[in-house]
XYZ file of C-alpha atoms in Angstrom:
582
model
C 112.760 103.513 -78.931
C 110.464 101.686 -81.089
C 111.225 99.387 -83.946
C 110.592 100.934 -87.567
C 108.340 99.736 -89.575
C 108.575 95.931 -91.192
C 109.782 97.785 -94.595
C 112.370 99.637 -92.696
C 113.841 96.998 -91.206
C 114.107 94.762 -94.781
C 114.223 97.764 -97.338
C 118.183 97.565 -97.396
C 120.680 98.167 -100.086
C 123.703 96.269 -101.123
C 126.300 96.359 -98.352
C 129.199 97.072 -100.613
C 127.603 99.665 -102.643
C 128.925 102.562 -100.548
C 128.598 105.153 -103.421
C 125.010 104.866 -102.844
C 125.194 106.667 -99.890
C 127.391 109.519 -100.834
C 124.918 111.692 -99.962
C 124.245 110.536 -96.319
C 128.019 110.231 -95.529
C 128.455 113.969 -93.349
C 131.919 112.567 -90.993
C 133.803 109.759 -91.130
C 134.919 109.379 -87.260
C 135.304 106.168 -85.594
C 134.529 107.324 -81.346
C 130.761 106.721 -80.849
C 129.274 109.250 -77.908
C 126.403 107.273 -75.576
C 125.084 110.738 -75.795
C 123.849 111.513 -79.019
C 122.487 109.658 -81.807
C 125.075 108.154 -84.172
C 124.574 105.903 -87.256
C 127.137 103.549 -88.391
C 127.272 102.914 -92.506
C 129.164 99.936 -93.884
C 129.212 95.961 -94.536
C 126.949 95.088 -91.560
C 126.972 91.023 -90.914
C 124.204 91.593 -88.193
C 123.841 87.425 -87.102
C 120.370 88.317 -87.011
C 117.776 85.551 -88.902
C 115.451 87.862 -90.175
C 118.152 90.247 -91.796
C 121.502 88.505 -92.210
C 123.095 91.497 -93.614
C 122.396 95.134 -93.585
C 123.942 99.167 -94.284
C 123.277 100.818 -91.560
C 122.728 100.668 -87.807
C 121.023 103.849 -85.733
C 122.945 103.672 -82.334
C 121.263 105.433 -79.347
C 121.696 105.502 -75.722
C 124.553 102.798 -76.276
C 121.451 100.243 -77.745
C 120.683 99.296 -81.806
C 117.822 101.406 -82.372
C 117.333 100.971 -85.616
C 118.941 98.031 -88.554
C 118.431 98.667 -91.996
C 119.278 100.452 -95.420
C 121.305 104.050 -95.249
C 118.485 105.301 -96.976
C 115.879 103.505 -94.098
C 118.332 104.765 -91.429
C 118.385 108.722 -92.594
C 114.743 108.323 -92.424
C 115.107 107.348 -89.166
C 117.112 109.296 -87.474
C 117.661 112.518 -89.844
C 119.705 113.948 -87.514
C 121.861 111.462 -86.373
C 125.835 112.003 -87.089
C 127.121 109.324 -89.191
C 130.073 107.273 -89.113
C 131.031 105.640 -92.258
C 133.155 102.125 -92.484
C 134.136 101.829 -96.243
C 136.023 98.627 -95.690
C 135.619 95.593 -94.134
C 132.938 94.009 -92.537
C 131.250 94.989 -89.210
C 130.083 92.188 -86.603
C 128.667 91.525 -83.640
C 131.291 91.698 -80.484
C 132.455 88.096 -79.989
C 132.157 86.120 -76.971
C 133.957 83.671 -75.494
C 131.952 81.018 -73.725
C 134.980 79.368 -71.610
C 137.821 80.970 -70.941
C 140.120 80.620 -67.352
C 141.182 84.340 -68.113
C 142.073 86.154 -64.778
C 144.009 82.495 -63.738
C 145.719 82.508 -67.392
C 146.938 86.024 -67.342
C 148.178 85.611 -64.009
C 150.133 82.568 -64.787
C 151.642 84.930 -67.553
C 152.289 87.805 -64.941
C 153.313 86.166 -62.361
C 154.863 82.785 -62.954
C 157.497 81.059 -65.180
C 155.390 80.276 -68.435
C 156.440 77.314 -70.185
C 154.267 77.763 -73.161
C 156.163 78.713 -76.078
C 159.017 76.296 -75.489
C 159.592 73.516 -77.986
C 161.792 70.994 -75.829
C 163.403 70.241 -72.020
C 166.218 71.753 -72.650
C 163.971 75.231 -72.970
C 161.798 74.195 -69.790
C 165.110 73.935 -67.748
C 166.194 77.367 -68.596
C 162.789 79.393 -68.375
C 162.457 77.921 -64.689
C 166.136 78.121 -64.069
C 165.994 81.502 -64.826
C 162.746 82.586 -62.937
C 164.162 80.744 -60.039
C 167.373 82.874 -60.398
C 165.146 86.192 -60.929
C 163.288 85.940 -57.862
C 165.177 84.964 -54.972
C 163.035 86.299 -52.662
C 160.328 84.061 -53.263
C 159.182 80.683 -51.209
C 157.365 78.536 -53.678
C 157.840 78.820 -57.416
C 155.253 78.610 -59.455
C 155.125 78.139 -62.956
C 152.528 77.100 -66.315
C 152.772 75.206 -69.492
C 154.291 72.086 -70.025
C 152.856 69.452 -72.033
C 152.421 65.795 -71.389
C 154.111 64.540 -75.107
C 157.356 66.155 -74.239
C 158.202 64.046 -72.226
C 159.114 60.547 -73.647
C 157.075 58.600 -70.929
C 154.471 61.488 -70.601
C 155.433 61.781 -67.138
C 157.269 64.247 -65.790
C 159.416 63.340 -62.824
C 160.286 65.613 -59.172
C 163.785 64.979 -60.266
C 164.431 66.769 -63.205
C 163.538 70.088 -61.618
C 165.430 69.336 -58.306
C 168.723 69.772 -60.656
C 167.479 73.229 -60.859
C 165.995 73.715 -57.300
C 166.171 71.136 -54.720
C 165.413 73.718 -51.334
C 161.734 75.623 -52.129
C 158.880 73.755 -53.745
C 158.533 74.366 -57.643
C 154.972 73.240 -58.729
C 154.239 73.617 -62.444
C 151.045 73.175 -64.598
C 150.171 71.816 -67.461
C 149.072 73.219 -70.791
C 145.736 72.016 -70.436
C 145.758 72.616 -66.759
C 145.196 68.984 -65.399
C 148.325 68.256 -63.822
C 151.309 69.263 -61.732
C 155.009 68.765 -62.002
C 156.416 69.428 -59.068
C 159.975 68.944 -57.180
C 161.009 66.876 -54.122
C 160.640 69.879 -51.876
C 156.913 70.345 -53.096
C 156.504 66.669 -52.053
C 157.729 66.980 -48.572
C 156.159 69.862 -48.303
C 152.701 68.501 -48.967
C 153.709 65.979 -47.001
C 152.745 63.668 -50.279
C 154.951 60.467 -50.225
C 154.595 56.600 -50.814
C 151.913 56.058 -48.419
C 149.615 58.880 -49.781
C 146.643 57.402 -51.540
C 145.112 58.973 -54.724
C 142.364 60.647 -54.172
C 138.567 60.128 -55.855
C 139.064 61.717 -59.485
C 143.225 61.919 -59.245
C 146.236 60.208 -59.744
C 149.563 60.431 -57.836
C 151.934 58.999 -60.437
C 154.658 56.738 -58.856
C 157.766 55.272 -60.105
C 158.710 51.832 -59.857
C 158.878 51.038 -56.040
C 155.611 52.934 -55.516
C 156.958 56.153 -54.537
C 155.315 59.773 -55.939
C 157.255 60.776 -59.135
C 156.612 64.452 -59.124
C 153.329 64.323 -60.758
C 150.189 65.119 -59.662
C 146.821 64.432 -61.873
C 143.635 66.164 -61.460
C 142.002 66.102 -57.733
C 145.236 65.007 -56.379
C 146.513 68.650 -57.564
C 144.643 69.773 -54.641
C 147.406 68.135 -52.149
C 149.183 71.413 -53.204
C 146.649 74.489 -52.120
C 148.412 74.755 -48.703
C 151.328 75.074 -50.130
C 150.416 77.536 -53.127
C 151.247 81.390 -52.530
C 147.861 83.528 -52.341
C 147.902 86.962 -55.019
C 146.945 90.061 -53.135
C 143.468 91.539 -54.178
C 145.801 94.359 -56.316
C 147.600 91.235 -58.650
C 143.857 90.034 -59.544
C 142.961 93.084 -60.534
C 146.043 93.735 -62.409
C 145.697 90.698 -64.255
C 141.888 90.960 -65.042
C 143.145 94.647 -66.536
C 145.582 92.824 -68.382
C 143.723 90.417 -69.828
C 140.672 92.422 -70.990
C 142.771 94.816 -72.773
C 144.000 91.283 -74.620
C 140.522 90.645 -75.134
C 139.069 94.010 -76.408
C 142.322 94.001 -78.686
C 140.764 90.344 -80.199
C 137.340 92.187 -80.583
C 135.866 90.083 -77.391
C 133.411 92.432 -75.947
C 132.348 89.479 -73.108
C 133.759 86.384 -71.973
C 132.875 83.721 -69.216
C 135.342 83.205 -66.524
C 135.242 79.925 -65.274
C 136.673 77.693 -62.371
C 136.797 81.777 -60.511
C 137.244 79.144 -56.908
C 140.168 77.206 -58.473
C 142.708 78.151 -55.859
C 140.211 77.862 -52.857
C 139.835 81.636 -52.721
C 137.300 83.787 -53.580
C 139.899 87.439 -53.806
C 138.807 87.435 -57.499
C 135.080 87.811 -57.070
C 136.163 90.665 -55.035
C 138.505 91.935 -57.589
C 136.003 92.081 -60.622
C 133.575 93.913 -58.100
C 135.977 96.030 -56.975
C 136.980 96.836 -60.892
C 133.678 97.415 -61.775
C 132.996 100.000 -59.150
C 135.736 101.934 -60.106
C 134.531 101.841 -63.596
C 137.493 100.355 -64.893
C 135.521 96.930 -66.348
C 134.480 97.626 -70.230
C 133.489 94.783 -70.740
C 130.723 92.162 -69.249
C 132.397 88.726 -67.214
C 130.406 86.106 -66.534
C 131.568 83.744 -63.565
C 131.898 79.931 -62.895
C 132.099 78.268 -59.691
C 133.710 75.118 -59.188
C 131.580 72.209 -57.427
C 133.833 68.854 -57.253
C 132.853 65.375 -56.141
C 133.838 65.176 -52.961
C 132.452 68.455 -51.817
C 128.816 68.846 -49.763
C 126.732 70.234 -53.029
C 124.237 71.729 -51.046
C 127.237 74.267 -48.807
C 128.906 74.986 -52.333
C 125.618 75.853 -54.064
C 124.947 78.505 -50.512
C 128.078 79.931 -51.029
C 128.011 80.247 -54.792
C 124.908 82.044 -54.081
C 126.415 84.149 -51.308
C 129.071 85.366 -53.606
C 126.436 86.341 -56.573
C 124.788 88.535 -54.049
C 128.100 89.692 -52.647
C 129.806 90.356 -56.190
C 127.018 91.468 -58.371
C 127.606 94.262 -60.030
C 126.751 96.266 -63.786
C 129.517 94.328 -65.445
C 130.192 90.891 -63.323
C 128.204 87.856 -62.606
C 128.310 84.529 -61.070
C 125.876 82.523 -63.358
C 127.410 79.329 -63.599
C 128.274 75.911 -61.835
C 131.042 73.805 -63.283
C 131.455 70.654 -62.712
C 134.242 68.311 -63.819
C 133.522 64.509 -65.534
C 136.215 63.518 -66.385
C 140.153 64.906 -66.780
C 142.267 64.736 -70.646
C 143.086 62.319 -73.000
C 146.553 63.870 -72.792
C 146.902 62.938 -69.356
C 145.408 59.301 -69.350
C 142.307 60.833 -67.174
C 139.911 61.059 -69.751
C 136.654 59.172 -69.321
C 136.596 56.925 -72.739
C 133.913 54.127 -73.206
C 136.760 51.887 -75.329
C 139.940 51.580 -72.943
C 143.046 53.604 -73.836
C 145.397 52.156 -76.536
C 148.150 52.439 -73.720
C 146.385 49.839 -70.965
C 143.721 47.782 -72.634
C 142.039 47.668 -68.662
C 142.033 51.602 -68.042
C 139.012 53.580 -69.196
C 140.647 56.859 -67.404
C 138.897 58.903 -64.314
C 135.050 59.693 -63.599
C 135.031 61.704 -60.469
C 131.329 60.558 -60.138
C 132.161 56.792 -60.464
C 130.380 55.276 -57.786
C 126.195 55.505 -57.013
C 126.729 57.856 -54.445
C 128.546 60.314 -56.372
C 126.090 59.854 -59.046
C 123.230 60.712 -57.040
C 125.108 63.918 -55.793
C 125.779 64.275 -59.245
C 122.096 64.620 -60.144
C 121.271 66.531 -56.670
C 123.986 69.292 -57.557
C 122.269 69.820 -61.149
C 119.258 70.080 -59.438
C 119.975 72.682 -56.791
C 121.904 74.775 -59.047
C 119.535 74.857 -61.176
C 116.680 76.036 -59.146
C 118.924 78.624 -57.651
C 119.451 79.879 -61.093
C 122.451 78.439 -61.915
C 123.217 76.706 -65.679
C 125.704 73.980 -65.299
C 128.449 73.862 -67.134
C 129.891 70.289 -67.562
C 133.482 69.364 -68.161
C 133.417 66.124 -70.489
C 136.456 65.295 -72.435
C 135.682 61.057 -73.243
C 132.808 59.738 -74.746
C 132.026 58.345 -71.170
C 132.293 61.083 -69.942
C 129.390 62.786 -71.743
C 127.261 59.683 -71.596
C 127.784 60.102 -67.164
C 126.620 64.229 -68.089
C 123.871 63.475 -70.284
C 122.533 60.484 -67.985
C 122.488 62.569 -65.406
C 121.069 65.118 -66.799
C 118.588 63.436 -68.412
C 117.731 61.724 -64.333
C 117.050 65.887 -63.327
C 114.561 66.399 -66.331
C 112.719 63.642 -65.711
C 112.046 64.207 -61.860
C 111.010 67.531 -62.968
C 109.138 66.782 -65.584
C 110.549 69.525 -67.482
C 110.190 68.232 -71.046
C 113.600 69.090 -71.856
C 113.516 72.546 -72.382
C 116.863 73.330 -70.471
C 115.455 77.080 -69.356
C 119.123 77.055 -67.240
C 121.073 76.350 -70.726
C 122.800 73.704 -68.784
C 125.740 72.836 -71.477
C 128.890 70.644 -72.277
C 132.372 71.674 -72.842
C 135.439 70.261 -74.675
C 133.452 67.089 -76.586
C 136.715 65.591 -77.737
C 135.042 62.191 -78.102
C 131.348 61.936 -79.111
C 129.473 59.154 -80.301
C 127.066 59.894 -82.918
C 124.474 58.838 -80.727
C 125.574 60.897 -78.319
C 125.348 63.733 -80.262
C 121.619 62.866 -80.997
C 120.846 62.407 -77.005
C 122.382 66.178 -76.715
C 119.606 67.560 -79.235
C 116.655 65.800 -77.760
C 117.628 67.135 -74.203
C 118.309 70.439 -75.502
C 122.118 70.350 -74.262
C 124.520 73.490 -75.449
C 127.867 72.303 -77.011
C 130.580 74.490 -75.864
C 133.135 73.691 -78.732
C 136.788 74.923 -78.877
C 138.006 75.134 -83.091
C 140.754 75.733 -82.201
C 142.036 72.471 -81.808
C 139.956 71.054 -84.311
C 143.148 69.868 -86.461
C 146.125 67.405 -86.191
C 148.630 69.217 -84.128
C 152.377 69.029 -83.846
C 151.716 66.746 -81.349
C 149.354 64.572 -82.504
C 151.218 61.717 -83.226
C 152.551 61.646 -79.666
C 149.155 62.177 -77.646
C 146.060 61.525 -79.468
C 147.469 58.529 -81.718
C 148.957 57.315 -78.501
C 146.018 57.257 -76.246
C 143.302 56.451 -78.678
C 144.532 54.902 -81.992
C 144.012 55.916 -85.462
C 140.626 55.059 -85.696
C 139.587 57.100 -82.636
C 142.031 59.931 -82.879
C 140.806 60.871 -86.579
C 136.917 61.288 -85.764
C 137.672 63.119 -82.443
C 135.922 66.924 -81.932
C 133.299 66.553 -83.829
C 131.499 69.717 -85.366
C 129.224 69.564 -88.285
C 127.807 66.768 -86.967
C 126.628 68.725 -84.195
C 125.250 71.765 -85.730
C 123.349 69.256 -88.426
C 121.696 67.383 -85.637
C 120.838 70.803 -84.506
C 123.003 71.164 -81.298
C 123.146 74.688 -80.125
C 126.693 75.109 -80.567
C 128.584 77.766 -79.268
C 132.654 78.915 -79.442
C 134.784 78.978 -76.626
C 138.676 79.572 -76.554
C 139.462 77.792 -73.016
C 141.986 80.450 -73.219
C 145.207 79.885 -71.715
C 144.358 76.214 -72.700
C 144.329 78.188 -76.175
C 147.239 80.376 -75.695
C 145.593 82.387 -78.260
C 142.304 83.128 -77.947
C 141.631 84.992 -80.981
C 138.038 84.431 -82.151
C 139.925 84.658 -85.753
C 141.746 82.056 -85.526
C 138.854 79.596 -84.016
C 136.754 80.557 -86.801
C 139.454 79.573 -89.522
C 140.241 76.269 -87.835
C 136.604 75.263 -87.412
C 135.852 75.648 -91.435
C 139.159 74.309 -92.285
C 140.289 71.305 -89.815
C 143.705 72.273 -90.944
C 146.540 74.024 -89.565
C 146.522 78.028 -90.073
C 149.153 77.291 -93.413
C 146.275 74.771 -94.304
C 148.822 71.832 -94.745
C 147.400 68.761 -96.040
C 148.517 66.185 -93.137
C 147.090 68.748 -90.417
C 143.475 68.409 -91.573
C 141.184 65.896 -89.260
C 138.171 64.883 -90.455
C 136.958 68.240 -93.432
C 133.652 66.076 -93.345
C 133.234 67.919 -89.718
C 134.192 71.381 -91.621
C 131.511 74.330 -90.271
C 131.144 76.913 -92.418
C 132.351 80.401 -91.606
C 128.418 81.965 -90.766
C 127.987 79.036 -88.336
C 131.272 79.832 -86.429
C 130.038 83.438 -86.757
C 127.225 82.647 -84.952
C 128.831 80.240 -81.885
C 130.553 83.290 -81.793
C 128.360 85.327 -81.219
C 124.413 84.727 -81.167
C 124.883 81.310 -80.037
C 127.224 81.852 -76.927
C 124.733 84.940 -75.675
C 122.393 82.514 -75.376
C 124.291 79.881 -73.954
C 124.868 82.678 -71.121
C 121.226 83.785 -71.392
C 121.652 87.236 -72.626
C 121.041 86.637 -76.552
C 117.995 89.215 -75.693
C 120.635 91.974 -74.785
C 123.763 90.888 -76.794
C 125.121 88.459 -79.774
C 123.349 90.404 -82.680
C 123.183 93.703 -84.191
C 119.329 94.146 -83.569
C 116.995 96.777 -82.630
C 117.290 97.115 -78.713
C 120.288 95.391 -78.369
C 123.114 96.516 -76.572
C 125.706 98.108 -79.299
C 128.648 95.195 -78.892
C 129.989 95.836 -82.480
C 133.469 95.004 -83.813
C 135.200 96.016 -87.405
C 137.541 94.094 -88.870
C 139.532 95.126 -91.841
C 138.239 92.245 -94.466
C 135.118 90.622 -94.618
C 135.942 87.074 -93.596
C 132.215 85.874 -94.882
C 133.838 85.952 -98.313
C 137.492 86.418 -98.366
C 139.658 83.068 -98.814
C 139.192 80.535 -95.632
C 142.984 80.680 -94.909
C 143.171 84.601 -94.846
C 140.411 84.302 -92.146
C 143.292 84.748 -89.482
C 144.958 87.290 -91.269
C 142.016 89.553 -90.759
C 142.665 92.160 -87.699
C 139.642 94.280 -85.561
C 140.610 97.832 -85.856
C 137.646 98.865 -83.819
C 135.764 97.285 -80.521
C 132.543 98.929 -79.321
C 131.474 98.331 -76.311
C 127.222 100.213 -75.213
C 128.138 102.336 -77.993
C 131.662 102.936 -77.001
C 134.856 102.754 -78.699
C 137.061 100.834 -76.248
C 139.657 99.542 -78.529
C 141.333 101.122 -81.945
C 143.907 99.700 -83.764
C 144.163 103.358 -85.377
């Protein structure tokens, strides 16, 4: 339909003055029918520049038609039925920018999960007892364990052979850049002493040289053979699973990244397959994985293969990720200052040498012109300088100007260097920021003071820096790197830098506080257009696709540390109500 008139769209009345539209208010239903006209009344945050804040939305055909007053809306659409919000605040569907979601619900589903364990004693008896539960099976897998439990921050193959010393056990890591694995794994992947690391990885080794039982970054890959393949019916299960999660959190689309991580491509398949029974709600945005030591211009084919292959209403392969660096966690960050632990170790580029940086700079190009954004993993300060160099190499063999029309971006930014931050404004780089752990952790003490120092630990994840140098920003959960990827919760941590009881000693750096409407927006607005649909999605606008979300308190004024406390009780979806809390 056509956009009302310039009055319509500003003549709007005070979002919390319901009485005044007694008169328009004919049901009060929450289930919105793609067949008939329906106007939604209530406190309407619509992320939209023109009109921050309106009444009432017009909702036909599953798009915004019309954004306005109640009284601009009945105008309208007289005979539209009405459904009336009197609490709370209603907002654009959120969107998560980088999430691993299909691999973190399966690891949930599927395999001993670590996560919520507070000590060794709690590993050995969640992996004792999925080893005990499932007899039947050849390789146990399992996900979660973090480097600082350990006092060395290495796990070793002998600690889980007390608990099974016959199949191979191989076990990620929290932040998904390592494997603990047992002697049986080892043998099994025929890894031992005379293995050499690969490009990007580390085998870690105990004193005479020999593998320990833990396996860093590329050299993870020395386990694929070995790793059990899900049938086509377990992806989908877990994609079902984990968009109901999603919906629940008021996530209306997501990007799945890293969708090649095991060396299969059965999940492309599976979100087709969903999609054509008409079981996705939601709209999935792929990543494919490109490493160093693969031949860019085979990967970028069959990335291109699979988007014609998979493409469907819901699912798409849009992105190319590409990894810089590993995590300060591990040691295999990419730092420009060396780690506090070896003053000679800078940590892992998997593009170190001038070869690898050329095929750096040929894989941004070729995914690019095949339509591709790239999506860069960059943990270290070096890291991002290695991105943004390379980057910067592409633009100027193009002559593009910087203009980034493939809204190539950069993910994590633990460590950024305020120059740094400058370079990724005047190349027109996205920030894809995770808030939610922008604030000293439990284990702070243990990993960042112990990599980087004090002086380098307490500026890390920058954030208002960013959006002041006027970075593009948007919000990303990494979710199951987040075990919770509840926008909520990102949102609070961003404007706080403090722990969700908003103790004191949590908070890093409140000069890098956001405020609550700027995490709004990465939320939303922002992380459309970082996956180039902010002219369909991110905002409650005429023409727009009706993403929409209620939440029970408006968190643009309540308290910052009730922000989590909020809950959706609705998720629209086109116009649909795909989630109720009621």
């Amino acid at each position: 339909p056509p956009p009302p008139p310039p009055e319509h769209k500003r003549n709007f009345c005070n979002a919390h003055c319901l009485e005044q539209w007694a008169f328009f208010l004919q049901v009060k239903e929450s289930v919105v029918n793609n067949s008939e006209t329906v106007c939604i009344i209530g406190n309407i945050y619509t992320c939209c520049d023109d009109m921050p804040r309106a009444d009432a939305a017009v909702i036909e055909g599953g798009a915004f038609a019309f954004v306005g007053s109640a009284e601009a809306a009945r105008a309208f659409a007289p005979d539209a039925r009405v459904v009336a919000f009197e609490s709370g605040i209603v907002l654009p569907g959120f969107i998560d920018g980088h999430t691993h979601a299909f691999g973190g619900k399966m690891s949930e589903l599927y395999m001993a999960h670590l996560n919520e364990a507070s000590s060794l004693a709690e590993y050995g008896e969640i992996v004792a007892q999925f080893v005990a539960a499932h007899p039947e099976y050849d390789v146990y897998l399992g996900m979660g364990w973090s480097n600082g439990m350990f006092d060395d921050h290495v796990p070793t193959a002998q600690w889980l052979d007390r608990i099974e010393s016959d199949k191979p056990v191989i076990i990620q890591s929290c932040d998904w850049h390592a494997y603990w694995v047992n002697s049986a794994a080892l043998r099994a992947a025929h890894i031992d002493r005379n293995t050499a690391s690969p490009a990007g990885g580390k085998i870690e080794r105990d004193a005479a040289g020999n593998p320990n039982g833990c396996l860093r970054e590329t050299a993870m890959n020395l386990m694929i053979p070995i790793i059990p393949r899900l049938t086509l019916q377990q992806y989908k299960t877990a994609i079902l699973a984990v968009q109901d999660m999603f919906l629940r959190l008021g996530i209306t689309a997501y990007m799945d990244m890293v969708l090649n991580f095991d060396a299969s491509h059965e999940v492309f398949d599976a979100y087709a397959a969903l999609d054509a029974e008409n079981k996705l709600k939601m709209d999935v945005f792929g990543g494919y994985l490109i490493d160093s030591d693969d031949d860019p211009d085979a990967e970028i084919a069959r990335a291109c293969e699979l988007r014609t292959q998979c493409a469907s209403h819901r699912f798409k392969l849009t992105d190319i990720k590409i990894f810089v660096d590993g995590v300060v966690e591990g040691g295999t960050g990419f730092l420009l200052e060396p780690f506090e632990t070896d003053t000679s170790y800078h940590g892992e580029n998997r593009w170190a040498d001038a070869e690898s940086q050329k095929r750096l700079q040929h894989v941004i190009e070729a995914a690019n012109r095949a339509g591709f954004s790239v999506h860069f993993h960059t943990v270290g300060d070096a890291a991002v300088t290695v991105a943004l160099d390379a980057l910067y190499a592409v633009a100027q063999k193009q002559g593009t100007n910087f203009q980034n029309p493939a809204r190539n971006a950069l993910t994590h930014l633990q460590m950024v260097t305020p120059d740094q931050i400058m370079r990724l404004r005047l190349q027109n780089i996205l920030a894809v920021v995770n808030p939610y752990w922008f604030y000293k952790e439990s284990g702070y003490h243990e990993v960042e003071l112990h990599y980087l120092g004090a002086q380098r630990a307490d500026r890390e994840y920058p954030l208002r820096s960013l959006l002041d140098a006027g970075v593009r920003v948007s919000m990303a959960s990494d979710y199951p790197i987040t075990p919770d990827p509840n926008p909520l919760l990102g949102i609070q941590t961003g404007a706080t830098r403090s722990n969700l009881a908003g103790d004191p000693d949590s908070q890093l750096d409140p000069n890098e506080c956001a405020t609550v409407e700027q995490l709004i927006r990465a939320a939303t607005i922002d992380a459309a257009y970082q996956l180039k649909t902010e002219r369909t999605m991110g905002s409650i606008e005429p023409h727009k696709t009706a993403n929409f979300i209620l939440l029970d308190r408006d968190i643009t004024t309540c308290p910052p540390l009730d922000i989590a406390k909020a809950r959706v009780v609705k998720t629209f979806v086109a116009g649909k109500c795909v989630y109720s809390a009621t």
